[in-house]
Tab-separated table of N, CA and C in Angstrom:
chain	number	residue	atom	x	y	z
A	768	MET	N	44.224	-1.416	9.884
A	768	MET	CA	44.417	-2.522	10.806
A	768	MET	C	43.131	-3.343	10.858
A	769	LYS	N	43.201	-4.581	10.458
A	769	LYS	CA	42.076	-5.516	10.559
A	769	LYS	C	42.067	-6.038	11.990
A	770	ARG	N	40.920	-5.922	12.673
A	770	ARG	CA	40.870	-6.331	14.066
A	770	ARG	C	39.495	-6.854	14.439
A	771	ALA	N	39.466	-7.603	15.538
A	771	ALA	CA	38.213	-8.111	16.091
A	771	ALA	C	38.069	-7.535	17.496
A	772	ILE	N	36.844	-7.482	17.999
A	772	ILE	CA	36.637	-6.979	19.352
A	772	ILE	C	35.800	-7.959	20.164
A	773	VAL	N	35.951	-7.890	21.464
A	773	VAL	CA	35.167	-8.699	22.390
A	773	VAL	C	33.841	-7.976	22.596
A	774	THR	N	32.743	-8.707	22.578
A	774	THR	CA	31.427	-8.094	22.749
A	774	THR	C	30.589	-8.881	23.755
A	775	ILE	N	29.605	-8.196	24.312
A	775	ILE	CA	28.614	-8.839	25.195
A	775	ILE	C	27.242	-8.482	24.647
A	776	SER	N	26.423	-9.504	24.401
A	776	SER	CA	25.080	-9.262	23.868
A	776	SER	C	24.176	-8.737	24.980
A	777	GLU	N	23.002	-8.269	24.609
A	777	GLU	CA	22.037	-7.780	25.596
A	777	GLU	C	21.634	-8.873	26.575
A	778	SER	N	21.693	-10.115	26.149
A	778	SER	CA	21.337	-11.232	27.030
A	778	SER	C	22.507	-11.645	27.936
A	779	GLY	N	23.671	-10.999	27.766
A	779	GLY	CA	24.823	-11.299	28.617
A	779	GLY	C	25.781	-12.316	28.037
A	780	ARG	N	25.570	-12.713	26.793
A	780	ARG	CA	26.458	-13.696	26.159
A	780	ARG	C	27.724	-13.012	25.667
A	781	VAL	N	28.879	-13.549	26.084
A	781	VAL	CA	30.173	-12.975	25.727
A	781	VAL	C	30.696	-13.649	24.465
A	782	ASN	N	31.169	-12.828	23.528
A	782	ASN	CA	31.775	-13.335	22.308
A	782	ASN	C	33.232	-12.884	22.270
A	783	ILE	N	34.141	-13.853	22.397
A	783	ILE	CA	35.568	-13.579	22.282
A	783	ILE	C	36.028	-14.246	20.993
A	784	PRO	N	36.143	-13.460	19.922
A	784	PRO	CA	36.510	-14.053	18.634
A	784	PRO	C	37.961	-14.501	18.617
A	785	SER	N	38.253	-15.465	17.777
A	785	SER	CA	39.647	-15.842	17.596
A	785	SER	C	40.235	-14.874	16.584
A	786	GLY	N	41.496	-14.652	16.679
A	786	GLY	CA	42.123	-13.760	15.719
A	786	GLY	C	42.751	-12.555	16.364
A	787	ASN	N	42.840	-11.497	15.605
A	787	ASN	CA	43.562	-10.295	15.962
A	787	ASN	C	42.677	-9.353	16.784
A	788	ILE	N	42.666	-9.506	18.106
A	788	ILE	CA	41.806	-8.707	18.969
A	788	ILE	C	42.557	-7.469	19.442
A	789	TRP	N	42.063	-6.309	19.031
A	789	TRP	CA	42.565	-5.011	19.472
A	789	TRP	C	41.350	-4.140	19.734
A	790	VAL	N	41.248	-3.609	20.963
A	790	VAL	CA	40.066	-2.880	21.397
A	790	VAL	C	40.465	-1.466	21.800
A	791	SER	N	39.700	-0.474	21.356
A	791	SER	CA	39.988	0.913	21.706
A	791	SER	C	39.525	1.213	23.125
A	792	GLU	N	39.987	2.338	23.647
A	792	GLU	CA	39.578	2.756	24.989
A	792	GLU	C	38.065	2.945	25.052
A	793	MET	N	37.499	3.566	24.043
A	793	MET	CA	36.046	3.773	24.012
A	793	MET	C	35.304	2.433	24.002
A	794	GLU	N	35.787	1.492	23.232
A	794	GLU	CA	35.171	0.160	23.189
A	794	GLU	C	35.309	-0.549	24.533
A	795	LEU	N	36.439	-0.354	25.211
A	795	LEU	CA	36.628	-0.961	26.540
A	795	LEU	C	35.668	-0.357	27.561
A	796	MET	N	35.461	0.952	27.502
A	796	MET	CA	34.515	1.593	28.426
A	796	MET	C	33.115	1.030	28.226
A	797	GLU	N	32.728	0.871	26.976
A	797	GLU	CA	31.416	0.305	26.673
A	797	GLU	C	31.341	-1.165	27.084
A	798	LEU	N	32.406	-1.914	26.795
A	798	LEU	CA	32.438	-3.338	27.117
A	798	LEU	C	32.292	-3.590	28.608
A	799	PHE	N	33.011	-2.819	29.433
A	799	PHE	CA	33.016	-3.045	30.883
A	799	PHE	C	32.019	-2.182	31.646
A	800	GLY	N	31.365	-1.253	30.978
A	800	GLY	CA	30.382	-0.401	31.646
A	800	GLY	C	31.010	0.532	32.665
A	801	VAL	N	32.158	1.125	32.308
A	801	VAL	CA	32.858	2.044	33.207
A	801	VAL	C	33.133	3.362	32.496
A	802	ILE	N	33.481	4.379	33.278
A	802	ILE	CA	33.840	5.667	32.704
A	802	ILE	C	35.349	5.721	32.490
A	803	ALA	N	35.785	6.688	31.700
A	803	ALA	CA	37.198	6.787	31.311
A	803	ALA	C	38.169	6.817	32.497
A	804	PRO	N	37.943	7.623	33.541
A	804	PRO	CA	38.910	7.635	34.650
A	804	PRO	C	39.052	6.275	35.341
A	805	THR	N	37.955	5.547	35.477
A	805	THR	CA	37.996	4.216	36.087
A	805	THR	C	38.803	3.249	35.226
A	806	LEU	N	38.545	3.274	33.929
A	806	LEU	CA	39.263	2.400	33.001
A	806	LEU	C	40.752	2.736	32.981
A	807	ARG	N	41.072	4.021	32.871
A	807	ARG	CA	42.478	4.433	32.803
A	807	ARG	C	43.226	4.075	34.078
A	808	ALA	N	42.579	4.227	35.234
A	808	ALA	CA	43.218	3.866	36.504
A	808	ALA	C	43.491	2.365	36.558
A	809	ALA	N	42.562	1.559	36.079
A	809	ALA	CA	42.747	0.106	36.082
A	809	ALA	C	43.875	-0.302	35.134
A	810	ILE	N	43.915	0.296	33.958
A	810	ILE	CA	44.978	-0.018	32.997
A	810	ILE	C	46.329	0.406	33.561
A	811	ARG	N	46.390	1.600	34.133
A	811	ARG	CA	47.636	2.093	34.729
A	811	ARG	C	48.117	1.153	35.835
A	812	ALA	N	47.193	0.683	36.668
A	812	ALA	CA	47.551	-0.236	37.763
A	812	ALA	C	48.095	-1.558	37.220
A	813	ILE	N	47.519	-2.048	36.144
A	813	ILE	CA	47.993	-3.298	35.529
A	813	ILE	C	49.422	-3.129	35.030
A	814	TYR	N	49.686	-2.014	34.339
A	814	TYR	CA	51.032	-1.773	33.826
A	814	TYR	C	52.026	-1.498	34.953
A	815	MET	N	51.613	-0.744	35.972
A	815	MET	CA	52.517	-0.430	37.087
A	815	MET	C	52.883	-1.677	37.891
A	816	SER	N	51.989	-2.639	37.940
A	816	SER	CA	52.264	-3.870	38.685
A	816	SER	C	53.269	-4.754	37.960
A	817	GLY	N	53.478	-4.488	36.668
A	817	GLY	CA	54.394	-5.304	35.889
A	817	GLY	C	53.744	-6.560	35.326
A	818	THR	N	52.446	-6.690	35.515
A	818	THR	CA	51.731	-7.857	35.012
A	818	THR	C	51.814	-7.939	33.496
A	819	LEU	N	51.640	-6.800	32.843
A	819	LEU	CA	51.734	-6.714	31.384
A	819	LEU	C	52.659	-5.559	31.011
A	820	THR	N	53.169	-5.591	29.795
A	820	THR	CA	54.033	-4.508	29.335
A	820	THR	C	53.353	-3.749	28.202
A	821	LEU	N	53.616	-2.464	28.159
A	821	LEU	CA	53.046	-1.614	27.110
A	821	LEU	C	53.437	-2.088	25.712
A	822	ALA	N	54.692	-2.441	25.564
A	822	ALA	CA	55.217	-2.780	24.235
A	822	ALA	C	54.467	-3.925	23.565
A	823	SER	N	54.016	-4.889	24.335
A	823	SER	CA	53.381	-6.055	23.724
A	823	SER	C	51.854	-6.028	23.759
A	824	THR	N	51.257	-5.103	24.510
A	824	THR	CA	49.802	-5.142	24.681
A	824	THR	C	49.084	-3.875	24.235
A	825	GLN	N	49.825	-2.868	23.828
A	825	GLN	CA	49.219	-1.597	23.456
A	825	GLN	C	49.792	-1.116	22.129
A	826	ARG	N	48.950	-0.486	21.318
A	826	ARG	CA	49.436	0.101	20.067
A	826	ARG	C	48.593	1.305	19.697
A	827	TYR	N	49.161	2.146	18.900
A	827	TYR	CA	48.465	3.331	18.412
A	827	TYR	C	48.202	3.138	16.932
A	828	ASP	N	47.009	3.524	16.511
A	828	ASP	CA	46.667	3.377	15.103
A	828	ASP	C	45.604	4.407	14.753
A	829	VAL	N	45.352	4.554	13.482
A	829	VAL	CA	44.356	5.502	13.008
A	829	VAL	C	42.963	4.979	13.372
A	830	ALA	N	42.199	5.807	14.088
A	830	ALA	CA	40.831	5.435	14.443
A	830	ALA	C	39.856	5.948	13.390
A	831	THR	N	40.069	7.169	12.958
A	831	THR	CA	39.295	7.772	11.878
A	831	THR	C	40.306	8.439	10.951
A	832	PRO	N	39.898	8.887	9.814
A	832	PRO	CA	40.867	9.529	8.914
A	832	PRO	C	41.586	10.735	9.524
A	833	THR	N	41.024	11.322	10.576
A	833	THR	CA	41.635	12.519	11.164
A	833	THR	C	42.129	12.332	12.595
A	834	SER	N	42.051	11.120	13.157
A	834	SER	CA	42.484	10.949	14.553
A	834	SER	C	43.136	9.596	14.802
A	835	TRP	N	43.956	9.589	15.827
A	835	TRP	CA	44.639	8.379	16.283
A	835	TRP	C	43.995	7.907	17.569
A	836	ALA	N	44.121	6.608	17.858
A	836	ALA	CA	43.577	6.050	19.097
A	836	ALA	C	44.527	4.991	19.637
A	837	THR	N	44.400	4.735	20.931
A	837	THR	CA	45.158	3.676	21.581
A	837	THR	C	44.304	2.414	21.559
A	838	PHE	N	44.918	1.305	21.182
A	838	PHE	CA	44.230	0.021	21.143
A	838	PHE	C	44.944	-0.950	22.070
A	839	TYR	N	44.176	-1.841	22.720
A	839	TYR	CA	44.706	-2.810	23.669
A	839	TYR	C	44.344	-4.216	23.197
A	840	ASN	N	45.222	-5.179	23.467
A	840	ASN	CA	44.971	-6.541	22.992
A	840	ASN	C	44.174	-7.361	24.004
A	841	LEU	N	43.963	-8.632	23.684
A	841	LEU	CA	43.141	-9.516	24.514
A	841	LEU	C	43.702	-9.684	25.923
A	842	GLU	N	45.019	-9.664	26.073
A	842	GLU	CA	45.604	-9.790	27.410
A	842	GLU	C	45.114	-8.680	28.333
A	843	VAL	N	45.026	-7.469	27.816
A	843	VAL	CA	44.545	-6.339	28.617
A	843	VAL	C	43.065	-6.518	28.940
A	844	VAL	N	42.286	-6.971	27.973
A	844	VAL	CA	40.858	-7.199	28.204
A	844	VAL	C	40.671	-8.205	29.339
A	845	ILE	N	41.426	-9.300	29.318
A	845	ILE	CA	41.299	-10.323	30.364
A	845	ILE	C	41.782	-9.788	31.706
A	846	ALA	N	42.901	-9.061	31.713
A	846	ALA	CA	43.404	-8.478	32.967
A	846	ALA	C	42.374	-7.514	33.551
A	847	LEU	N	41.753	-6.704	32.712
A	847	LEU	CA	40.723	-5.779	33.186
A	847	LEU	C	39.510	-6.528	33.732
A	848	ALA	N	39.166	-7.641	33.108
A	848	ALA	CA	38.024	-8.427	33.580
A	848	ALA	C	38.238	-8.915	35.008
A	849	PHE	N	39.496	-9.186	35.360
A	849	PHE	CA	39.795	-9.638	36.716
A	849	PHE	C	40.094	-8.482	37.661
A	850	ARG	N	40.201	-7.272	37.146
A	850	ARG	CA	40.513	-6.102	37.957
A	850	ARG	C	39.269	-5.271	38.275
A	851	LEU	N	38.351	-5.177	37.320
A	851	LEU	CA	37.158	-4.361	37.494
A	851	LEU	C	36.029	-5.163	38.138
A	852	ASN	N	35.164	-4.451	38.845
A	852	ASN	CA	34.057	-5.094	39.535
A	852	ASN	C	32.736	-4.597	38.947
A	853	THR	N	32.447	-5.056	37.727
A	853	THR	CA	31.184	-4.720	37.078
A	853	THR	C	30.528	-6.014	36.607
A	854	TYR	N	29.259	-5.920	36.292
A	854	TYR	CA	28.551	-7.089	35.772
A	854	TYR	C	29.232	-7.600	34.509
A	855	GLU	N	29.578	-6.668	33.631
A	855	GLU	CA	30.208	-7.039	32.369
A	855	GLU	C	31.547	-7.742	32.594
A	856	ALA	N	32.334	-7.230	33.535
A	856	ALA	CA	33.619	-7.860	33.853
A	856	ALA	C	33.403	-9.277	34.381
A	857	SER	N	32.379	-9.467	35.204
A	857	SER	CA	32.107	-10.804	35.739
A	857	SER	C	31.709	-11.773	34.634
A	858	ARG	N	30.966	-11.290	33.630
A	858	ARG	CA	30.582	-12.153	32.496
A	858	ARG	C	31.807	-12.575	31.686
A	859	ILE	N	32.740	-11.642	31.480
A	859	ILE	CA	33.958	-11.963	30.734
A	859	ILE	C	34.828	-12.929	31.540
A	860	ARG	N	34.955	-12.692	32.855
A	860	ARG	CA	35.708	-13.635	33.707
A	860	ARG	C	35.131	-15.027	33.597
A	861	GLN	N	33.809	-15.119	33.681
A	861	GLN	CA	33.134	-16.418	33.606
A	861	GLN	C	33.426	-17.098	32.270
A	862	LYS	N	33.365	-16.357	31.179
A	862	LYS	CA	33.626	-16.916	29.849
A	862	LYS	C	35.063	-17.408	29.730
A	863	VAL	N	36.018	-16.623	30.228
A	863	VAL	CA	37.433	-17.010	30.179
A	863	VAL	C	37.655	-18.286	30.989
A	864	LEU	N	37.094	-18.342	32.192
A	864	LEU	CA	37.276	-19.528	33.034
A	864	LEU	C	36.587	-20.751	32.435
A	865	GLU	N	35.409	-20.566	31.854
A	865	GLU	CA	34.737	-21.684	31.184
A	865	GLU	C	35.571	-22.201	30.022
A	866	SER	N	36.136	-21.292	29.259
A	866	SER	CA	36.972	-21.689	28.123
A	866	SER	C	38.176	-22.489	28.573
A	867	LEU	N	38.767	-22.096	29.690
A	867	LEU	CA	39.924	-22.826	30.210
A	867	LEU	C	39.557	-24.216	30.703
A	868	THR	N	38.413	-24.339	31.359
A	868	THR	CA	38.043	-25.636	31.925
A	868	THR	C	37.473	-26.582	30.886
A	869	GLN	N	37.017	-26.072	29.743
A	869	GLN	CA	36.459	-26.925	28.707
A	869	GLN	C	37.501	-27.461	27.742
A	870	ARG	N	38.713	-26.980	27.836
A	870	ARG	CA	39.771	-27.483	26.957
A	870	ARG	C	40.103	-28.915	27.322
A	871	LYS	N	40.366	-29.709	26.305
A	871	LYS	CA	40.753	-31.093	26.539
A	871	LYS	C	42.266	-31.172	26.442
A	872	MET	N	42.899	-31.189	27.601
A	872	MET	CA	44.355	-31.250	27.647
A	872	MET	C	44.768	-32.415	28.524
A	873	GLU	N	45.908	-32.957	28.210
A	873	GLU	CA	46.456	-34.025	29.027
A	873	GLU	C	46.975	-33.476	30.360
A	874	VAL	N	47.611	-32.320	30.290
A	874	VAL	CA	48.198	-31.720	31.491
A	874	VAL	C	47.843	-30.249	31.527
A	875	PHE	N	47.504	-29.765	32.703
A	875	PHE	CA	47.220	-28.359	32.907
A	875	PHE	C	48.262	-27.824	33.877
A	876	ASN	N	49.084	-26.884	33.424
A	876	ASN	CA	50.117	-26.293	34.265
A	876	ASN	C	49.739	-24.879	34.632
A	877	LEU	N	49.960	-24.511	35.886
A	877	LEU	CA	49.716	-23.161	36.356
A	877	LEU	C	50.924	-22.731	37.168
A	878	PHE	N	51.550	-21.654	36.763
A	878	PHE	CA	52.694	-21.109	37.467
A	878	PHE	C	52.324	-19.721	37.974
A	879	PHE	N	52.670	-19.416	39.206
A	879	PHE	CA	52.494	-18.061	39.700
A	879	PHE	C	53.532	-17.758	40.760
A	880	THR	N	53.740	-16.461	41.003
A	880	THR	CA	54.737	-15.992	41.957
A	880	THR	C	54.032	-15.308	43.109
A	881	LEU	N	54.439	-15.633	44.309
A	881	LEU	CA	53.937	-14.969	45.501
A	881	LEU	C	55.059	-14.114	46.055
A	882	LYS	N	54.802	-12.820	46.251
A	882	LYS	CA	55.822	-11.942	46.807
A	882	LYS	C	55.477	-11.678	48.263
A	883	SER	N	56.456	-11.882	49.120
A	883	SER	CA	56.254	-11.666	50.538
A	883	SER	C	57.544	-11.125	51.134
A	884	GLY	N	57.501	-9.905	51.622
A	884	GLY	CA	58.681	-9.329	52.270
A	884	GLY	C	59.889	-9.259	51.352
A	885	GLY	N	59.674	-9.033	50.069
A	885	GLY	CA	60.789	-8.932	49.128
A	885	GLY	C	61.289	-10.267	48.606
A	886	ASN	N	60.745	-11.362	49.106
A	886	ASN	CA	61.163	-12.690	48.643
A	886	ASN	C	60.156	-13.220	47.636
A	887	ASP	N	60.654	-13.833	46.603
A	887	ASP	CA	59.790	-14.466	45.609
A	887	ASP	C	59.651	-15.945	45.924
A	888	ASN	N	58.419	-16.409	46.008
A	888	ASN	CA	58.140	-17.824	46.205
A	888	ASN	C	57.382	-18.307	44.985
A	889	PHE	N	57.873	-19.345	44.341
A	889	PHE	CA	57.252	-19.856	43.132
A	889	PHE	C	56.427	-21.090	43.453
A	890	CYS	N	55.303	-21.202	42.788
A	890	CYS	CA	54.416	-22.344	42.997
A	890	CYS	C	54.071	-22.940	41.634
A	891	HIS	N	54.078	-24.242	41.540
A	891	HIS	CA	53.718	-24.939	40.299
A	891	HIS	C	52.655	-25.965	40.648
A	892	ILE	N	51.548	-25.873	39.913
A	892	ILE	CA	50.444	-26.815	40.115
A	892	ILE	C	50.238	-27.558	38.802
A	893	GLU	N	50.155	-28.858	38.861
A	893	GLU	CA	49.947	-29.655	37.653
A	893	GLU	C	48.773	-30.587	37.883
A	894	ARG	N	47.861	-30.613	36.908
A	894	ARG	CA	46.704	-31.481	37.007
A	894	ARG	C	46.656	-32.359	35.767
A	895	ASN	N	46.585	-33.637	35.954
A	895	ASN	CA	46.430	-34.577	34.843
A	895	ASN	C	44.976	-34.955	34.719
A	896	ASN	N	44.465	-34.939	33.517
A	896	ASN	CA	43.059	-35.309	33.290
A	896	ASN	C	42.904	-36.796	33.143
């Protein structure tokens, strides 16, 4: 599997490459500066909330000739950046938000759902540049 990973330099510069981003659990722990139980709890919470689905964001592949590993895509990395409270997560959040605001688009659409008492309320925000 040819893949790219998200990295943070010693100076705090975040590199999110374009292309096929799949990151192992060990790489995620290093990226976010957390231990395995913290990372696993955050990933489990993301999946349990229904924000992301396993089928589209997780895969198993050979890590070494003798072992398999779980890999997560960029959606999981971004979701974790907004879920975890570490310096590294804040740097990734900042990079993602900067990337969104620097895009030159005619229209910016944002859709989200608010759940209250079992009722779904939908909100649509549109900004023209």
